[in-house]
Coordinates of C-alpha atoms and ligand atoms in Angstrom, one line a residue:
X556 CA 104.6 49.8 149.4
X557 CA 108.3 49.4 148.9
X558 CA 109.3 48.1 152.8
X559 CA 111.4 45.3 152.9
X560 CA 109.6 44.1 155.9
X561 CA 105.9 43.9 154.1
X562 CA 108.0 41.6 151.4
X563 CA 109.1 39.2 153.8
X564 CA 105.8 39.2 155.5
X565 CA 103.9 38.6 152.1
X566 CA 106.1 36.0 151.7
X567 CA 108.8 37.7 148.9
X568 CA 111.6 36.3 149.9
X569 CA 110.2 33.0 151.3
X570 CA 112.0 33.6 154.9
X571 CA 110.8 31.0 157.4
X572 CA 109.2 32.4 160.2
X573 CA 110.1 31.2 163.6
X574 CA 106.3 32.0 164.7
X575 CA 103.7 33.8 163.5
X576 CA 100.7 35.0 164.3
X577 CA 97.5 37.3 163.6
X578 CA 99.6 40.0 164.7
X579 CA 103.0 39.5 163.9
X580 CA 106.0 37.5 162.4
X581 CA 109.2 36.6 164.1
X582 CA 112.0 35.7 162.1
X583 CA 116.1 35.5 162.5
X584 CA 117.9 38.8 161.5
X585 CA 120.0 38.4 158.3
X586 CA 123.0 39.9 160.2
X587 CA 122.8 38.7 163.4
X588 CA 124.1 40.4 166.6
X589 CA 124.2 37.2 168.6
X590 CA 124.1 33.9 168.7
X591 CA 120.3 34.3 168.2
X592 CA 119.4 37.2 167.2
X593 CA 115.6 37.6 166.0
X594 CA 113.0 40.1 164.9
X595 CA 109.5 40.8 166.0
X596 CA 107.6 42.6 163.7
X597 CA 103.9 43.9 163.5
X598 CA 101.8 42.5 160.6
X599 CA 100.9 46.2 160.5
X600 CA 103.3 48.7 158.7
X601 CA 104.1 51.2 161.6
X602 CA 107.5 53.0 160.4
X603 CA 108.5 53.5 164.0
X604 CA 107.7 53.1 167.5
X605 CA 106.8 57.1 167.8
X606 CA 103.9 56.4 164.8
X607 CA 102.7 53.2 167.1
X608 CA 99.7 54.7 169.0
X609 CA 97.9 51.2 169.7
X610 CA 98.7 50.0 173.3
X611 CA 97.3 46.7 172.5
X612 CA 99.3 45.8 169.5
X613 CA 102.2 46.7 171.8
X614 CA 101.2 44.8 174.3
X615 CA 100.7 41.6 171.6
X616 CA 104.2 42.1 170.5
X617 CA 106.1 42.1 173.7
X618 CA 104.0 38.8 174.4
X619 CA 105.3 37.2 170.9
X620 CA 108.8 38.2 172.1
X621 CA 108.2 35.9 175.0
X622 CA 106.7 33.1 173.0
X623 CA 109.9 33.5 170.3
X624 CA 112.1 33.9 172.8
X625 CA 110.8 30.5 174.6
X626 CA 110.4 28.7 171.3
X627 CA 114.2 29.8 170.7
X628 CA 115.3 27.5 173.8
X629 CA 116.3 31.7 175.0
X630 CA 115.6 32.0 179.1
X631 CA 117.8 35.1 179.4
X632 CA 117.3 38.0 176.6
X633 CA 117.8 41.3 175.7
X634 CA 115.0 43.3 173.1
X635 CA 115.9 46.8 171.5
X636 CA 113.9 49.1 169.5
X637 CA 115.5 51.6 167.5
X638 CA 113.5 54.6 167.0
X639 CA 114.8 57.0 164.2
X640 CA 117.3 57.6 162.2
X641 CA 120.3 58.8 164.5
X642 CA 119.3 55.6 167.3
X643 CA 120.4 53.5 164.3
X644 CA 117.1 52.5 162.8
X645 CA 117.6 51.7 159.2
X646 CA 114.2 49.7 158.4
X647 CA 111.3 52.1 158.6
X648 CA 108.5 49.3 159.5
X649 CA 108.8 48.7 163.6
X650 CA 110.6 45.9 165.1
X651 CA 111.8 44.3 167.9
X652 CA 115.3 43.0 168.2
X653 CA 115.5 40.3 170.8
X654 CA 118.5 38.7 171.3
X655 CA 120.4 36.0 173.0
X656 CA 122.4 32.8 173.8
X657 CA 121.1 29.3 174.4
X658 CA 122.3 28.0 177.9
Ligands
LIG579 P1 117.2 48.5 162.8 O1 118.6 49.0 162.6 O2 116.8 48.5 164.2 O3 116.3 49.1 161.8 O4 117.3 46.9 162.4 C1 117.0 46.4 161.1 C2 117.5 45.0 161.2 O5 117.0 44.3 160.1 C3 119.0 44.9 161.0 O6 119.5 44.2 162.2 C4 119.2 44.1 159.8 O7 120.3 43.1 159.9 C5 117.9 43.4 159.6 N1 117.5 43.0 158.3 C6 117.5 43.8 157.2 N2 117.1 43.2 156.1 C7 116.7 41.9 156.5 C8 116.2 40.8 155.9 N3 115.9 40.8 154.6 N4 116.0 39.7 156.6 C9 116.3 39.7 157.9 N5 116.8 40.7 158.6 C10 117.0 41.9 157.9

């Protein structure tokens, strides 16, 4: 599947993973948004949030935000999903921005 996301998560592009686990990868955006700025994405290619319909892969992921977040020295975050086109979503395989600044 061409999905620049799948690449980095066969390991394409050789990007170092901040954590990873059965169900995702966490790695640092290429154009970040702030100081740390990383993404949380499902092992699984789901093109958006609206084609997600498993609540407990959801629920994983928002608990590997936490974990990245804490590895990431980050107490105080923000996450963002994009969903579609017009929201600014430009990589069809869901992920979770989460971003901060070490205090
Ligand atoms: P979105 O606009 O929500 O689809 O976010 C896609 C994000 O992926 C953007 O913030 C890009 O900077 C980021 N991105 C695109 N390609 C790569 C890549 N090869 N490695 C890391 N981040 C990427």
């Amino acid at each position: 599947m061409d999905c620049i996301f799948c690449k980095i998560i066969n390991g394409d592009f050789n990007t170092e993973f901040v954590l990873e686990n059965e169900h995702a990868v966490v790695f640092n955006d290429i154009n970040p948004k702030a100081p740390v700025h990383m993404l949380v994405v499902p092992r699984l290619h789901v093109a958006s949030l609206n084609e997600l319909n498993d609540k407990n892969l959801l629920g994983e992921l928002m608990m590997t935000v936490k974990e990245a977040a804490k590895k990431a020295g980050l107490k105080s975050y923000k996450t963002l999903i994009n969903t579609g086109k017009e929201a600014g979503q430009e990589v069809f395989h869901l992920h979770i921005h989460v971003m901060g600044e070490k205090k």
